[in-house]
Coordinates of C-alpha atoms in Angstrom, one line a residue:
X335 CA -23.7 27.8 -9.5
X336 CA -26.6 26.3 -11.6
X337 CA -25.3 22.9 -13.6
X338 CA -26.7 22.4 -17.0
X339 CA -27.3 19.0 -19.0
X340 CA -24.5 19.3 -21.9
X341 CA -26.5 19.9 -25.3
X342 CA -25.9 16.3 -26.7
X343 CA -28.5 15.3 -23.7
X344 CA -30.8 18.5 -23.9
X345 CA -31.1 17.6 -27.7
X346 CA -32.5 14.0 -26.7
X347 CA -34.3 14.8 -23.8
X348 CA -36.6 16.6 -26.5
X349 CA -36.5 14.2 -29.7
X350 CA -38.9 11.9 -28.8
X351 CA -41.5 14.2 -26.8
X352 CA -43.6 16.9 -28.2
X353 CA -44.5 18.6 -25.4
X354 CA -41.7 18.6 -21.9
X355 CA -43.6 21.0 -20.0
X356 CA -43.3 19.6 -16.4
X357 CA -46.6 21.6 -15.3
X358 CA -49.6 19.3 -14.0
X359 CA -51.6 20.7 -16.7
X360 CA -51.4 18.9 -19.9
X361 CA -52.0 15.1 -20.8
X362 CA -48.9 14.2 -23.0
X363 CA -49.2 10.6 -25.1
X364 CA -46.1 9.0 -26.1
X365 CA -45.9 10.4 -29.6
X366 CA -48.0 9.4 -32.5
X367 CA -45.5 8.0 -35.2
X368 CA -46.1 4.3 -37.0
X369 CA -43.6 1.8 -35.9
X370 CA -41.3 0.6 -38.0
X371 CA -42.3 -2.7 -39.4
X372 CA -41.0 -5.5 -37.2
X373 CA -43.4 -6.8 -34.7
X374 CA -41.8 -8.0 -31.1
X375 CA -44.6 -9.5 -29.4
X376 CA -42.9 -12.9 -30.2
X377 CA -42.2 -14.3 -27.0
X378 CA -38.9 -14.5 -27.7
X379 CA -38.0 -11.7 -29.6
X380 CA -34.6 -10.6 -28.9
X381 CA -32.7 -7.1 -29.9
X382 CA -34.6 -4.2 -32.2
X383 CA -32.9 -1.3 -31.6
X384 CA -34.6 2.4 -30.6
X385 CA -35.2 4.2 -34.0
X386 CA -37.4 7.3 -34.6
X387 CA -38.9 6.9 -31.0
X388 CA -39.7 2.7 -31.3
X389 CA -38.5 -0.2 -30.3
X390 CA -40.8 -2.3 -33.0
X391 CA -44.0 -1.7 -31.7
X392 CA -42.3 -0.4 -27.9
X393 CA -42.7 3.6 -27.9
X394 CA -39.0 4.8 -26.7
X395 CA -36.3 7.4 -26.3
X396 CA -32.6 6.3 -25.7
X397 CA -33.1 2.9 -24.7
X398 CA -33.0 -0.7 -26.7
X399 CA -34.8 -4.0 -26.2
X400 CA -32.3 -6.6 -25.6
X401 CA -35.0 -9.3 -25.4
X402 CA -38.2 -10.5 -23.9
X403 CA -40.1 -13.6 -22.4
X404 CA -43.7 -13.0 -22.1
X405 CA -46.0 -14.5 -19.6
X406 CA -46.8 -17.3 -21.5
X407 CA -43.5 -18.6 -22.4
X408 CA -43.4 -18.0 -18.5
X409 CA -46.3 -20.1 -17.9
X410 CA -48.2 -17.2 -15.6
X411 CA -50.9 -14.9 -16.4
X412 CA -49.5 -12.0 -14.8
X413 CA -46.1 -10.1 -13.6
X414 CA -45.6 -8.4 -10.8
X415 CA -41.7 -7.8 -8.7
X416 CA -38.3 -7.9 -10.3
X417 CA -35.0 -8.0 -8.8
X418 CA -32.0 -8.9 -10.4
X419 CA -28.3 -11.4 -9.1
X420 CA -25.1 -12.1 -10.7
X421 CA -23.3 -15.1 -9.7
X422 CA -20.1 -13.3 -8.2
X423 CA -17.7 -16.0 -9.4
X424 CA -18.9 -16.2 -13.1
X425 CA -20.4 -13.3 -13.4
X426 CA -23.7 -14.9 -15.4
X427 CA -26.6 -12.8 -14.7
X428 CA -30.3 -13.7 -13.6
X429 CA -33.4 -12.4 -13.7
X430 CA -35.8 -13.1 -11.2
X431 CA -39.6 -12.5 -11.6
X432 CA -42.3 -12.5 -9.8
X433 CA -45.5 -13.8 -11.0
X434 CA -48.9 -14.7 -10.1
X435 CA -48.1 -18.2 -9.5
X436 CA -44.5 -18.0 -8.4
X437 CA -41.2 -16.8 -8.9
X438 CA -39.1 -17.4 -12.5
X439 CA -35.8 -17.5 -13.1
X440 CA -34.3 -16.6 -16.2
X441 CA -30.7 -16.4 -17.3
X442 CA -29.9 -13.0 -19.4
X443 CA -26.0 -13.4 -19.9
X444 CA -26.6 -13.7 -23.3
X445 CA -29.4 -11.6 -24.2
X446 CA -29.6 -13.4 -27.8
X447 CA -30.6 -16.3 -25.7
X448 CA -32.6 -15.5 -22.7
X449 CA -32.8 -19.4 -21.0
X450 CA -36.2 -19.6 -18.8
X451 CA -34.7 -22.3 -16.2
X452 CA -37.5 -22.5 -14.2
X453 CA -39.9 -21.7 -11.4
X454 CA -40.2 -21.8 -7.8
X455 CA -44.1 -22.1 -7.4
X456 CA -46.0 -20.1 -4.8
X457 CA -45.5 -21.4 -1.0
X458 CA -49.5 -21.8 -0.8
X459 CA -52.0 -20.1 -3.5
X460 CA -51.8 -17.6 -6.5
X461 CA -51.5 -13.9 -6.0
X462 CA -50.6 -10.6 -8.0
X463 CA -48.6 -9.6 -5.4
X464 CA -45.0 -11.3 -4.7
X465 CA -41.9 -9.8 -3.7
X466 CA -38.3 -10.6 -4.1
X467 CA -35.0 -9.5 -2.8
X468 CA -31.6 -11.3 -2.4
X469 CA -28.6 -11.8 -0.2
X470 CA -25.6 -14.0 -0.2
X471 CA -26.6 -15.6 -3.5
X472 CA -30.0 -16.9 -1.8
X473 CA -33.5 -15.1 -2.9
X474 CA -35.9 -14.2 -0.2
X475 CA -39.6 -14.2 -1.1
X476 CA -42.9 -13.2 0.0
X477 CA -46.4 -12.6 -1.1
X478 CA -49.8 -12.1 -0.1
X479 CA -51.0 -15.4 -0.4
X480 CA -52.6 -16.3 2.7
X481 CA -50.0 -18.2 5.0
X482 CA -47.2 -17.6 2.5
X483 CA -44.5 -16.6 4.8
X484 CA -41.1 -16.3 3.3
X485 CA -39.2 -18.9 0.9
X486 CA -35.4 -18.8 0.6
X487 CA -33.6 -20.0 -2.3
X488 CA -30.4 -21.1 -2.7
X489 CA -29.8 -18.9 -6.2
X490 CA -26.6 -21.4 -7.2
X491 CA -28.9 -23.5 -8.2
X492 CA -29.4 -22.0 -11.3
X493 CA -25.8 -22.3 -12.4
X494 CA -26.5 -25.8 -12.6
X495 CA -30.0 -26.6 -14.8
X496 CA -29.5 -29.6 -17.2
X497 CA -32.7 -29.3 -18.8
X498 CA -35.1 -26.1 -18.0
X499 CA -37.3 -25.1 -17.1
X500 CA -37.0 -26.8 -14.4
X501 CA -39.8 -26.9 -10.9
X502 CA -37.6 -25.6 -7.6
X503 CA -38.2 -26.5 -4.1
X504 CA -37.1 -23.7 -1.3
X505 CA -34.3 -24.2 0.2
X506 CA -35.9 -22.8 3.6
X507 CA -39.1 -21.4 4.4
X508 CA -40.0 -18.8 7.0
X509 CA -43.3 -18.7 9.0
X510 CA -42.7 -16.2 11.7
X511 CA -45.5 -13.9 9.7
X512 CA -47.8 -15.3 7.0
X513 CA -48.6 -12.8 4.5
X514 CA -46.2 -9.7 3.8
X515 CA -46.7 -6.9 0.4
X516 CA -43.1 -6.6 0.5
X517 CA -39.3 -8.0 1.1
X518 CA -36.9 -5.3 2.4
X519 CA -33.3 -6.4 2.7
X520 CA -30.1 -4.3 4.2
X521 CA -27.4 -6.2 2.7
X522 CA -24.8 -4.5 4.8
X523 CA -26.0 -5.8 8.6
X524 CA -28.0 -9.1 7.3
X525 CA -31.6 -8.5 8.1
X526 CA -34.8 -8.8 6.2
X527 CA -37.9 -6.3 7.1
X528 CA -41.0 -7.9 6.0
X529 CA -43.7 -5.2 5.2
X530 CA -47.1 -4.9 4.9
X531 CA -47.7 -8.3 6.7
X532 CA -51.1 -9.4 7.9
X533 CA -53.1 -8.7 11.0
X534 CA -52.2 -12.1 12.6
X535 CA -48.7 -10.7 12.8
X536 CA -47.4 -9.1 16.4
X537 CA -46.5 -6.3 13.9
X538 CA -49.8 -5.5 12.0
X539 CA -49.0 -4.0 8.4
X540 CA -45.6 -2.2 10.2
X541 CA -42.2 -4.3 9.2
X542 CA -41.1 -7.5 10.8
X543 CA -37.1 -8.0 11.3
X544 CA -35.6 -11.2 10.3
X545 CA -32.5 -12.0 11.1
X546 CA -30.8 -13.7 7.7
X547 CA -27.1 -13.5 8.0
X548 CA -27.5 -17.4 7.9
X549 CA -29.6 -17.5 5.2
X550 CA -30.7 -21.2 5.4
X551 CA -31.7 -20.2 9.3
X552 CA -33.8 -17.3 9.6
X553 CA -34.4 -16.1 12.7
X554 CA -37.3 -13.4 14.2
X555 CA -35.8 -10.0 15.5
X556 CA -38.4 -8.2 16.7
X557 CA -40.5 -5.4 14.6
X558 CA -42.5 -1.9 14.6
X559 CA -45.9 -1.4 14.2
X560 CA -46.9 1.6 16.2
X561 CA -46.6 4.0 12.7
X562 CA -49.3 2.3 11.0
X563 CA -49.4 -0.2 7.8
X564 CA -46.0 0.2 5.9
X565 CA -46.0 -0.3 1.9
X566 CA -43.0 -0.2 1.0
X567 CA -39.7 0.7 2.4
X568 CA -35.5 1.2 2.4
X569 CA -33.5 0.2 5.3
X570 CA -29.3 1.4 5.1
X571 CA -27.0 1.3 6.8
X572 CA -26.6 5.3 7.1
X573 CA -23.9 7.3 6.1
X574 CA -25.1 10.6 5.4
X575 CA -24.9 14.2 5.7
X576 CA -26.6 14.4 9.7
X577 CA -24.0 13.1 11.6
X578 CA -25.5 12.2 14.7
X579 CA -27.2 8.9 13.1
X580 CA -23.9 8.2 11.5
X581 CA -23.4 4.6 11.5
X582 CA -27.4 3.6 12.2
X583 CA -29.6 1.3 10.5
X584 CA -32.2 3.7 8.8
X585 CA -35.5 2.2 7.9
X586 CA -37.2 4.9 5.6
X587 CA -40.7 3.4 5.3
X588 CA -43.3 4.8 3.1
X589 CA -46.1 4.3 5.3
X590 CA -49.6 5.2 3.3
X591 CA -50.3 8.7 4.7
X592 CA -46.3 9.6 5.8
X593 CA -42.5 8.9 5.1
X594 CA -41.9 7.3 8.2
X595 CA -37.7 7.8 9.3
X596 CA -37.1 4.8 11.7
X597 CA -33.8 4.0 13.7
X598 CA -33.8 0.3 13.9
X599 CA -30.1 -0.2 14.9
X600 CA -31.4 -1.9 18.4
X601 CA -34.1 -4.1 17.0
X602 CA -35.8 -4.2 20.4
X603 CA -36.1 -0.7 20.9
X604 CA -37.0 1.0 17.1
X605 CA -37.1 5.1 17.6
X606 CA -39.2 7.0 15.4
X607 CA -36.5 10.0 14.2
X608 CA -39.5 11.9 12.2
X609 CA -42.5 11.4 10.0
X610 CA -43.3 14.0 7.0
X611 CA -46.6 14.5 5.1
X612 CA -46.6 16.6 1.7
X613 CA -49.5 18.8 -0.4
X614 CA -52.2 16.5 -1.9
X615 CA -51.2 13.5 -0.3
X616 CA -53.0 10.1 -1.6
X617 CA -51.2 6.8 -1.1
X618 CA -47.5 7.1 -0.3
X619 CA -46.2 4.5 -1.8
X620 CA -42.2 3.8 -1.9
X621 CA -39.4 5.7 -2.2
X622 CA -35.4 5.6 -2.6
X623 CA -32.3 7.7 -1.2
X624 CA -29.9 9.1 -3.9
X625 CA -26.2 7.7 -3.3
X626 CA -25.2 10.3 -0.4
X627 CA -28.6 9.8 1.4
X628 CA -28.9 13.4 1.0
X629 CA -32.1 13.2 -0.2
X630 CA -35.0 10.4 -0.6
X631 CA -37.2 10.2 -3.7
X632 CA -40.6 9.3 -3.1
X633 CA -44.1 8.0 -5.3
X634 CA -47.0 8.4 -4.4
X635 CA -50.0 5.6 -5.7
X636 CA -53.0 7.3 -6.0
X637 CA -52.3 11.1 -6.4
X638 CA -52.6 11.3 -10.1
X639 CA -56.0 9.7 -10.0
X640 CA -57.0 12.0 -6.8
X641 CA -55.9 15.1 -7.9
X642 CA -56.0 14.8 -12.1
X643 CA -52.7 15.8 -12.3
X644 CA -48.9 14.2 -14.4
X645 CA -47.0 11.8 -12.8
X646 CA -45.6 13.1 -9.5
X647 CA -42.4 12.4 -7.8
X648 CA -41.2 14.4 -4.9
X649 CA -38.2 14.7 -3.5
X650 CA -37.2 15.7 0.5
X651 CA -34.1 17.3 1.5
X652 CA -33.0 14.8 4.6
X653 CA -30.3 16.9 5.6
X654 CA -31.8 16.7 9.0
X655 CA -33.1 13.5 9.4
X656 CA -35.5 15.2 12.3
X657 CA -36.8 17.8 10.1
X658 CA -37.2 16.4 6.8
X659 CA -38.1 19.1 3.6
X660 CA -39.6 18.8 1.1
X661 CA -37.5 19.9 -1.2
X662 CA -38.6 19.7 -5.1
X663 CA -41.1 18.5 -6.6
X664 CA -41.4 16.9 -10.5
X665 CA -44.0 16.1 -12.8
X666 CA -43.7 13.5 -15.4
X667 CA -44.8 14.1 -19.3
X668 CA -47.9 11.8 -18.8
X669 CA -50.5 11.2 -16.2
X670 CA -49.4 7.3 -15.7
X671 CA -49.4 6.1 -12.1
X672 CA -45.5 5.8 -10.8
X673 CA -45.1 2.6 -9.2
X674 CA -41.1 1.6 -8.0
X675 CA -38.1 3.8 -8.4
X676 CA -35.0 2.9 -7.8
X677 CA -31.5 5.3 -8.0
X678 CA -28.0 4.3 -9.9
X679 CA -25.6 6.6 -9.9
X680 CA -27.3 10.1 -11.2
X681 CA -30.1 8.2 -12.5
X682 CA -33.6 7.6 -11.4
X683 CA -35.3 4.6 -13.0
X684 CA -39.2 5.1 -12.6
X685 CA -41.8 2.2 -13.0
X686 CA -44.3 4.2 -14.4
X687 CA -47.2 1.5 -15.2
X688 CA -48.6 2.3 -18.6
X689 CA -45.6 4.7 -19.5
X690 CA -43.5 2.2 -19.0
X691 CA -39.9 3.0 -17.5
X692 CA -38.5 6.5 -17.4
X693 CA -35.4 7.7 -16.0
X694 CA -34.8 10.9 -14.7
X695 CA -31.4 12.7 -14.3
X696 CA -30.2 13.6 -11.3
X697 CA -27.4 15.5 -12.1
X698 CA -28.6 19.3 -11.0
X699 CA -30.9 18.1 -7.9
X700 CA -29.5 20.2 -5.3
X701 CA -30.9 23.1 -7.8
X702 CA -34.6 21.3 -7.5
X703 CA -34.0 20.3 -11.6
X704 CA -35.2 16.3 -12.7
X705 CA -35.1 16.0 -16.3
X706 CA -36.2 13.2 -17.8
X707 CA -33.7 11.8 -20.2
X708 CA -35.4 8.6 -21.8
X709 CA -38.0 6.2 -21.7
X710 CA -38.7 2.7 -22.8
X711 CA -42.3 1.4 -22.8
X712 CA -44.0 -1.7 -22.9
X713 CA -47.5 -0.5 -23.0
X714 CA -48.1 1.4 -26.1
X715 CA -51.5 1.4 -26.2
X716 CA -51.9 4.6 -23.6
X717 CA -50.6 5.9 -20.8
X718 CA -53.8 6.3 -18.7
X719 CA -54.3 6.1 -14.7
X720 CA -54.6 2.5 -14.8
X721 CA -52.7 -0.2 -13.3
X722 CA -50.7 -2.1 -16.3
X723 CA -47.8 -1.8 -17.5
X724 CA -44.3 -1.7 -15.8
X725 CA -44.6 -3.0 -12.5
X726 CA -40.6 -2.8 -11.2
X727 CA -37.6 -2.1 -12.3
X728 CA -34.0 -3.4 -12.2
X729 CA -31.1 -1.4 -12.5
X730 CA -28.2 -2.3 -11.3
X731 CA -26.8 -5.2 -13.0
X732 CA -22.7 -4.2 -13.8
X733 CA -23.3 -4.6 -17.5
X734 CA -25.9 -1.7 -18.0
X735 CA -28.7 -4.1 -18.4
X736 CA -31.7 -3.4 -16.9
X737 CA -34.6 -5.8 -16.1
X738 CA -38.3 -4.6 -16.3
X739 CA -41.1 -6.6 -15.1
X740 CA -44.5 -5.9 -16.6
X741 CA -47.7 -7.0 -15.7
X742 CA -49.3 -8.2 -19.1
X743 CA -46.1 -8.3 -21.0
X744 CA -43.5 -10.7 -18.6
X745 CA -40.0 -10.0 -18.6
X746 CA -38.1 -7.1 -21.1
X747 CA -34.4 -6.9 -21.4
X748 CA -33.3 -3.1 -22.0
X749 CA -29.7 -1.1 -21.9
X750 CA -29.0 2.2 -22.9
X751 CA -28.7 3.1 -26.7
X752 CA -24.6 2.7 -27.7

């Protein structure tokens, strides 16, 4: 049977938008309204509710700003990853930013008082891109900084900062592969996939394994290659609905031209299970499974300024991990490039450079329905095919809090409205 959204949520899926046709056709603005009064581009604003559609000066739709740092209270000129720890014993919670000339740390327990503690500079030069995951309380970092390799941090540090911000020195520092677009980590088995790294590398844009399960002593574990320059990927430990890869490490890379389904459970010997294309393919970009790996959520880059048309996001049906389907596909209420998504629960949280962050229900998938459900964005002054705006997102702090990371703006602080 067909699931609907109870009315409470059908009512604000529509308060805030004037037009939520999903058809390719129209270019929708967030809506034209004057903002209430207060202005939050003080660096260090802190919470201003979502009221008739604005956060301040933030367009919006079910979502309030807890805080903010912007890039210069972060001593950068630009944003780029975001990932997110909480210290398991006290439960204080971290942001942890990329930036153009390293990596901040900023402490948003109390989101009246974000503390900036400091920054871990850049292994060797500047860069827009830098990417960040973490495991076992240590951050692993890379970036396309020539000769870069991967820094490890030792993330208890932060617990600890008598007078921030403070400068950090890595803990350990990998140089099996010298430049890399992005860090992949499976926390369940303990290895890293670097992707994207340079043509010195054995691996040549593919992924290259690290073994990290001592995180102070990474170790090479092989890679793959022979698929082509990988963006972005996922890498779980599978326990979905095609039972013969029950158990297997799944590497679902998003490989420019293909989603590439990888078996790396014997590092030495990675199998390709099956590789999928889709209609008006530009630049796949990244993509995420929902909870039961039933089906993977996929951007692609480049398609809205190829083909003219909203936001796309499609969605594949990997019953079959051999035969992947594609099985619906949405378009968002602007023409914004999506960028990272990531799923909690029912909810898809989509970095959607100048429309900011929107989140998409999952609840009546199987039935090929996304609805979008709310928004919050930091660039209000369009929502063109350009690349500003919301860079990443970070969902999955306990609390509800979720960290965005834009590229002019620095670091926002949002959580659901009450």
């Amino acid at each position: 049977m067909k699931r609907t959204l109870p009315f409470f949520l059908l009512i604000l899926c529509f308060a805030c938008s004037k037009n939520d046709d999903p058809s390719p056709d129209p270019i929708v603005m967030d809506p034209v309204v004057d903002p209430p009064v207060e202005d939050p581009v003080d660096p260090g604003a802190n919470f201003i509710p979502c009221v008739n559609c604005f956060a301040g000066a933030f367009p919006c739709q079910g979502y309030d700003l807890l805080g903010r740092l912007d890039l210069s209270a972060l001593g950068a000129t630009a944003g780029n990853d975001i990932w997110g720890w909480t210290d398991p014993d006290s439960s204080r919670e971290f942001a942890l930013i990329g930036l153009d000339n390293g990596t901040a740390f900023v402490e948003i327990t109390d989101t009246e008082n974000l503390v900036y503690l400091g920054k871990l500079p850049t292994a060797t030069t500047s860069s827009i891109w830098r990417d960040i995951k973490v495991y076992r309380d240590y951050a692993f970092i890379g970036s396309e900084a020539g000769g870069h390799g991967m820094q490890v941090f030792d993330l208890k540090k932060l617990l600890s900062v008598s007078n921030p911000p403070a400068t950090f020195a890595s803990d350990a520092l990998y140089t099996g592969f010298g430049t890399s677009h992005n860090i992949v980590i499976n926390e369940a088995t303990g290895f890293a996939y670097a992707i994207g790294t340079g043509s010195s590398d054995p691996y040549d844009g593919g992924a290259h394994f690290v073994n990290i399960q001592d995180p102070l002593n990474p170790l090479p574990a092989g890679g793959y290659g022979a698929s082509g320059h990988t963006h972005d990927a996922q890498v779980v430990l599978y326990h979905g609905p095609d039972a013969d890869y029950s158990g297997s490490e799944i590497f679902m890379g998003s490989n420019e031209n293909t989603v590439l389904v990888l078996n790396v459970t014997d590092k030495q010997n990675p199998s390709v299970i099956s590789t999928s294309q889709y209609p008006n393919l530009g630049y796949t970009h990244q993509g995420w499974f929902t909870e039961d790996q039933r089906y993977f959520i996929v951007g692609d880059e480049t398609d809205e300024m190829n083909f003219g048309f909203n936001s796309r996001t499609l969605v594949f049906d990997m019953t079959d991990l051999d035969n992947p389907v594609l099985h619906t596909t949405y378009y968002g209420p602007t023409q914004a490039i999506d960028h990272n998504g990531y799923v909690k629960g029912n909810q898809f949280f989509l970095a959607n450079y100048t429309a900011g962050v929107r989140v998409l229900d999952l609840t009546d998938l199987q039935e090929g329905n996304l609805v979008e459900t709310g928004y919050f964005d930091s660039f209000p002054s369009g929502n063109g095919t350009s690349f500003d705006g919301v860079w990443s997102v970070y969902p999955f702090f306990e609390s509800g809090k979720i960290i965005l990371s834009d590229i002019s703006s620095g670091l926002l602080v949002i959580r659901a409205s009450n």
